[in-house]
Tab-separated table of C-alpha atoms in Angstrom:
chain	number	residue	atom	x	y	z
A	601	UNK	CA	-5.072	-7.559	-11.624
A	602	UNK	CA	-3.935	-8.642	-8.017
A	603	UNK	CA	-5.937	-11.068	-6.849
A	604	UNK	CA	-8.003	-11.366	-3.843
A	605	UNK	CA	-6.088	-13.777	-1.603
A	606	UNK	CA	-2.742	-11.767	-2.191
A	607	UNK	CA	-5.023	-9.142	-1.115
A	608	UNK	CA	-5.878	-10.905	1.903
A	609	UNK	CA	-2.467	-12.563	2.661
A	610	UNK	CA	-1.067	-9.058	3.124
A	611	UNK	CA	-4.251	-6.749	4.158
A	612	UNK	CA	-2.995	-7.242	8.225
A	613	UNK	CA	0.073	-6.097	9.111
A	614	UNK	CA	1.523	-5.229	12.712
A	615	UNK	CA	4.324	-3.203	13.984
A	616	UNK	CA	8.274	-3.348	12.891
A	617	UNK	CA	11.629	-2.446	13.813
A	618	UNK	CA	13.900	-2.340	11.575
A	619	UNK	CA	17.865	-2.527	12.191
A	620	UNK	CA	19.288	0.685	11.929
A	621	UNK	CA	22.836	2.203	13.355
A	622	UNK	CA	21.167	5.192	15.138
A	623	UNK	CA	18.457	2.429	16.387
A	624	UNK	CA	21.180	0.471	18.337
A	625	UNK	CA	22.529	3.449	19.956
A	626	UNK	CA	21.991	3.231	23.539
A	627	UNK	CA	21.903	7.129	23.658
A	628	UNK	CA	18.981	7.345	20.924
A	629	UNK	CA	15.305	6.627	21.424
A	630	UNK	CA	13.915	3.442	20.681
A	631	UNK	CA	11.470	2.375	18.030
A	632	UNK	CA	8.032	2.675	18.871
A	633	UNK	CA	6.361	1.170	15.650
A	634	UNK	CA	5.053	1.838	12.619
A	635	UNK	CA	2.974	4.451	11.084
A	636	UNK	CA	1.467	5.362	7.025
A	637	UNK	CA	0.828	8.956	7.203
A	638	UNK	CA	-0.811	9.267	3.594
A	639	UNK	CA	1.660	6.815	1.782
A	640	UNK	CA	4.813	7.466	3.888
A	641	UNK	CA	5.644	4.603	5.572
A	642	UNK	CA	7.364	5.831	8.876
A	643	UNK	CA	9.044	4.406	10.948
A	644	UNK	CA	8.208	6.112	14.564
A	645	UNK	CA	10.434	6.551	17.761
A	646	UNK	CA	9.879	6.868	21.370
A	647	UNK	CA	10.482	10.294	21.496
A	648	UNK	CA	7.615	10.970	18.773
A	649	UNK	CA	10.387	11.569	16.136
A	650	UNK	CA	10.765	9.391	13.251
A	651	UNK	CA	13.533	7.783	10.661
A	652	UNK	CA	14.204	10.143	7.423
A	653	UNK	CA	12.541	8.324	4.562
A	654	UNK	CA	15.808	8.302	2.626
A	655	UNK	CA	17.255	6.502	6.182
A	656	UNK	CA	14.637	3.729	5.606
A	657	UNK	CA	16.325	2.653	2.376
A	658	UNK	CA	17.871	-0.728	2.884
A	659	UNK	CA	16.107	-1.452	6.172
A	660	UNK	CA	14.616	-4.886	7.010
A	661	UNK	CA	11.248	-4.592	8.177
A	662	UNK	CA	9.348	-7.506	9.748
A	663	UNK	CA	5.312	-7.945	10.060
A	664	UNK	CA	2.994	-10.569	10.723
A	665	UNK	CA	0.230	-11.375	8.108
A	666	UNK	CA	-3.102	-12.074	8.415
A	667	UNK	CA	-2.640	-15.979	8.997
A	668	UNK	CA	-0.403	-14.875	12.191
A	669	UNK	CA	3.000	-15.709	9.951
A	670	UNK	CA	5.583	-13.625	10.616
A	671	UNK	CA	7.564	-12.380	7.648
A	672	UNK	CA	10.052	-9.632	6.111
A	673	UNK	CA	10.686	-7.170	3.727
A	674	UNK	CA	13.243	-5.240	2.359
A	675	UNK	CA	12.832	-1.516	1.017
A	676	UNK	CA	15.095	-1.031	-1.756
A	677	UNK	CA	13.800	2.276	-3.075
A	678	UNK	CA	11.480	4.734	-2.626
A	679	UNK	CA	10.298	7.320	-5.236
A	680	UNK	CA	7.324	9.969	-5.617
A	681	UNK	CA	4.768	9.087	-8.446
A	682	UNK	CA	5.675	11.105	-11.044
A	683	UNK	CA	1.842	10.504	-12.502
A	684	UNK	CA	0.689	12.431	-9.263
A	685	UNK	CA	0.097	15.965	-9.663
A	686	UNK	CA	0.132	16.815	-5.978
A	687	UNK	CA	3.112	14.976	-5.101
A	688	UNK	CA	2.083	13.122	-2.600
A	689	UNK	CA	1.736	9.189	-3.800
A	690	UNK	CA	4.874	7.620	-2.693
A	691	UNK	CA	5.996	4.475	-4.486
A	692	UNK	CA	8.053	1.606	-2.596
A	693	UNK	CA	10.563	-0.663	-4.100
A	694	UNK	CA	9.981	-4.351	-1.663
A	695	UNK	CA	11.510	-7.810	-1.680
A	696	UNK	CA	10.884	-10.370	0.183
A	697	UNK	CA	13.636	-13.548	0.703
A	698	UNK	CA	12.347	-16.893	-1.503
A	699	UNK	CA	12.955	-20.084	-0.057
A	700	UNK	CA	16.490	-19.887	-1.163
A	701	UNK	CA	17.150	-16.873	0.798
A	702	UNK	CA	17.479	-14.745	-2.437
A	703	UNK	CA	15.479	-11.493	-2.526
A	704	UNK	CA	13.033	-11.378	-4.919
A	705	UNK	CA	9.727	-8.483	-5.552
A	706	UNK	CA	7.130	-8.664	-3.092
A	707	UNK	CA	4.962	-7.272	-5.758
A	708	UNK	CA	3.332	-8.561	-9.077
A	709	UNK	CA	4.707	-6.291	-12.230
A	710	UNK	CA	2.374	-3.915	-13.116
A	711	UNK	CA	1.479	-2.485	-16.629
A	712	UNK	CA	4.792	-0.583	-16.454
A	713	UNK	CA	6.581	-3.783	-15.861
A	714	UNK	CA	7.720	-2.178	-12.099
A	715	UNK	CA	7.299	-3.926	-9.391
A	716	UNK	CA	5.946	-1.169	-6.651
A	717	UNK	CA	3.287	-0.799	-3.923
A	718	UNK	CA	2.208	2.736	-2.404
A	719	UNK	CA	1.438	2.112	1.733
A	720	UNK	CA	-1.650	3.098	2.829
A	721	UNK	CA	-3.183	2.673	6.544
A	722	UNK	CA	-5.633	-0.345	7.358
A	723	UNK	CA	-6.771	-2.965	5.943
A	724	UNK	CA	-9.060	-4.120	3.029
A	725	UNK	CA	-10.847	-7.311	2.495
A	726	UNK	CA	-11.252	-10.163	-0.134
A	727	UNK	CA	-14.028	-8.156	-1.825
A	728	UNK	CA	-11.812	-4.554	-1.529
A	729	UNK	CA	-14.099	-3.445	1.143
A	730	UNK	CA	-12.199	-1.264	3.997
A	731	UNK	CA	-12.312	-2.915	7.163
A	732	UNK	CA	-13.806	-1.681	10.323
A	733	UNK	CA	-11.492	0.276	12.355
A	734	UNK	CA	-12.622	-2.625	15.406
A	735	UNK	CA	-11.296	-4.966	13.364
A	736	UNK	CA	-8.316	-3.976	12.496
A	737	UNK	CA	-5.086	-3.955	14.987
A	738	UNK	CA	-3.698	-0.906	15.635
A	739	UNK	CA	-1.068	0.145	13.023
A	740	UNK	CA	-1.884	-1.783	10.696
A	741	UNK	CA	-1.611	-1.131	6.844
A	742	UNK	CA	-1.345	-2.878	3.442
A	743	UNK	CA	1.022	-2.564	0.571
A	744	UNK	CA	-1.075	-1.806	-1.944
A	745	UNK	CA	0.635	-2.606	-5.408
A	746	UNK	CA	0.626	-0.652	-8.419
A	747	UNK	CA	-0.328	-3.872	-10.528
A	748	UNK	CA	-3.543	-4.298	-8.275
A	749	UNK	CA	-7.110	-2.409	-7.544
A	750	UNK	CA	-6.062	-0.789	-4.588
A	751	UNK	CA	-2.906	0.997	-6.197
A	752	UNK	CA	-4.274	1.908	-9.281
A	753	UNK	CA	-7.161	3.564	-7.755
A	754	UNK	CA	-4.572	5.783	-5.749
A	755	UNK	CA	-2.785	6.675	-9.129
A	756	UNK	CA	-5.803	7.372	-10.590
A	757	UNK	CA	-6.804	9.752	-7.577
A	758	UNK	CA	-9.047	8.092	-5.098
A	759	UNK	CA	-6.917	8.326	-2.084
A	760	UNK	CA	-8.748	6.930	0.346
A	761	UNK	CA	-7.085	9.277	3.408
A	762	UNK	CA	-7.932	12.609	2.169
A	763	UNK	CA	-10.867	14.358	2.382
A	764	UNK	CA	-12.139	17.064	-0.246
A	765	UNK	CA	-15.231	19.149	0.302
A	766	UNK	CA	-16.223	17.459	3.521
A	767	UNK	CA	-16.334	14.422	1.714
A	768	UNK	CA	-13.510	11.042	2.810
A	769	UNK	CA	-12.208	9.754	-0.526
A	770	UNK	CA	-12.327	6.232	1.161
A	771	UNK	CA	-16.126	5.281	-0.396
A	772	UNK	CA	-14.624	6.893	-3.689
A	773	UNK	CA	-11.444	4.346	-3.641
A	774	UNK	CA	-13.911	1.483	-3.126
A	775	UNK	CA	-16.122	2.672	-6.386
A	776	UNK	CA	-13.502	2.976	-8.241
A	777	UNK	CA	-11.905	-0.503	-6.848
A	778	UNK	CA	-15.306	-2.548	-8.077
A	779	UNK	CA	-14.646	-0.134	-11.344
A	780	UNK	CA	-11.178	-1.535	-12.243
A	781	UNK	CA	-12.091	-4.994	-10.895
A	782	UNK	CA	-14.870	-5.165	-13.149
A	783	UNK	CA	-17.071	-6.334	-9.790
A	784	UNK	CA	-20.740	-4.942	-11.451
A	785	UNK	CA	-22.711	-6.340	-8.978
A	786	UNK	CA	-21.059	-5.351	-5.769
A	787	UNK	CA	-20.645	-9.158	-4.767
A	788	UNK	CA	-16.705	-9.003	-4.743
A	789	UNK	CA	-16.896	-11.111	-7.914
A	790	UNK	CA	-14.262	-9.559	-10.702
A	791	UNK	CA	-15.491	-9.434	-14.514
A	792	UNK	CA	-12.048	-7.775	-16.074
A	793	UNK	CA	-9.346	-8.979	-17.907
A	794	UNK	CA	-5.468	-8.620	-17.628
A	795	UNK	CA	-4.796	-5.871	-20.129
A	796	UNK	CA	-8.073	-4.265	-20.412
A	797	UNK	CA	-8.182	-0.618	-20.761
A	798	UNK	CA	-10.492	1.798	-18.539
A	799	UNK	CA	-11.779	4.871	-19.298
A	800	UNK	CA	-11.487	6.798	-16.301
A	801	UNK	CA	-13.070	10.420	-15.952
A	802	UNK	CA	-15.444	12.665	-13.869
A	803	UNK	CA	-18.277	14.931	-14.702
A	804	UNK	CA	-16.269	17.806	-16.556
A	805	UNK	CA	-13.055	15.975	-17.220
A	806	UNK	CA	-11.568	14.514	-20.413
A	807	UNK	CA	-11.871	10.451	-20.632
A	808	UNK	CA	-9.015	9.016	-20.797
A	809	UNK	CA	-7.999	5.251	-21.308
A	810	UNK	CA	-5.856	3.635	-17.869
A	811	UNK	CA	-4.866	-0.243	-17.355
């Protein structure tokens, strides 16, 4: 279970530009920002193109967190979820450089034992409540890791940018965020355990037990 204030340390994050060759080319377009169209992180250029995601691979990335600190991370692989039926859950490899310099996960493991986070626009808050567009700087997004609320909702299903039946998946993500985190009473306190097991289903569909 992630916990809130790792949560919070990494719920704002602003634009990057990373160091690539055809960046530095004075012929090519510049970087713009930084977008998460469903979990893709992309990175966006002047000329409303953006990098290939297998280009991003290596890139150095650099945000600025919630407490205005600005720091880096590296993406050392990307993969799709092989748990997601659609195809469309991406999972990012990051590290971040210790205080040695050496480059070490950005993520907690997760039940797996992998250290991954799936990108998803905006921002959340201590309690795993979205956060109002208004207050929220423009692209921003949060690494939400697999070992936490917020990723395993998205591998269970509740992705919070898709909409099915009229209905946004966001209010969906949150239930199912206060489900994993044990948080009963809707205060943002967590009842759970590391290790325990959730039976996850909907009306009409098997139960089946998720960590």
């Amino acid at each position: 279970m992630i916990a809130p204030r790792w949560l919070a340390l990494l719920a704002l994050l602003t634009l990057v530009a990373p160091v690539t060759p055809a960046a530095a080319q004075s012929a090519a377009p510049t970087v713009r920002g930084l977008e998460v169209v469903g979990t893709e992180l992309r990175v966006v250029f002047t000329d409303g193109t953006h990098l290939p995601r297998d280009k991003l691979i290596g890139a150095v990335l650099t945000f600025v967190n919630a407490k205005g600190m600005a720091q880096w991370f590296r993406v050392d692989a990307i993969e799709v979820d092989a748990r997601d039926d659609v195809g469309d859950v991406l999972l990012y490899s990051l590290t971040t450089p210790d205080a040695s310099g050496a480059w070490v996960p950005l993520c907690g493991p997760d039940p797996d034992g992998r250290h991954l986070a799936i990108p998803l626009a905006g921002a959340w808050d201590e309690d795993g409540n979205p956060v109002a567009g208004g207050s929220t700087p423009a692209g921003a997004f949060t690494p939400a890791l697999t070992s936490g609320a917020l990723g395993k909702c998205v591998r269970f299903g509740y992705k919070p940018w898709k909409t099915v039946n009229g209905a946004c998946l966001n209010r969906h993500h949150a239930a199912c965020m206060r489900m994993v985190r044990g948080d009963y009473g809707g205060t943002g306190e967590p009842f759970t355990r590391d290790g325990m097991r959730i039976d996850v289903y909907r009306p009409g569909q098997h139960p089946g037990a998720r960590q």
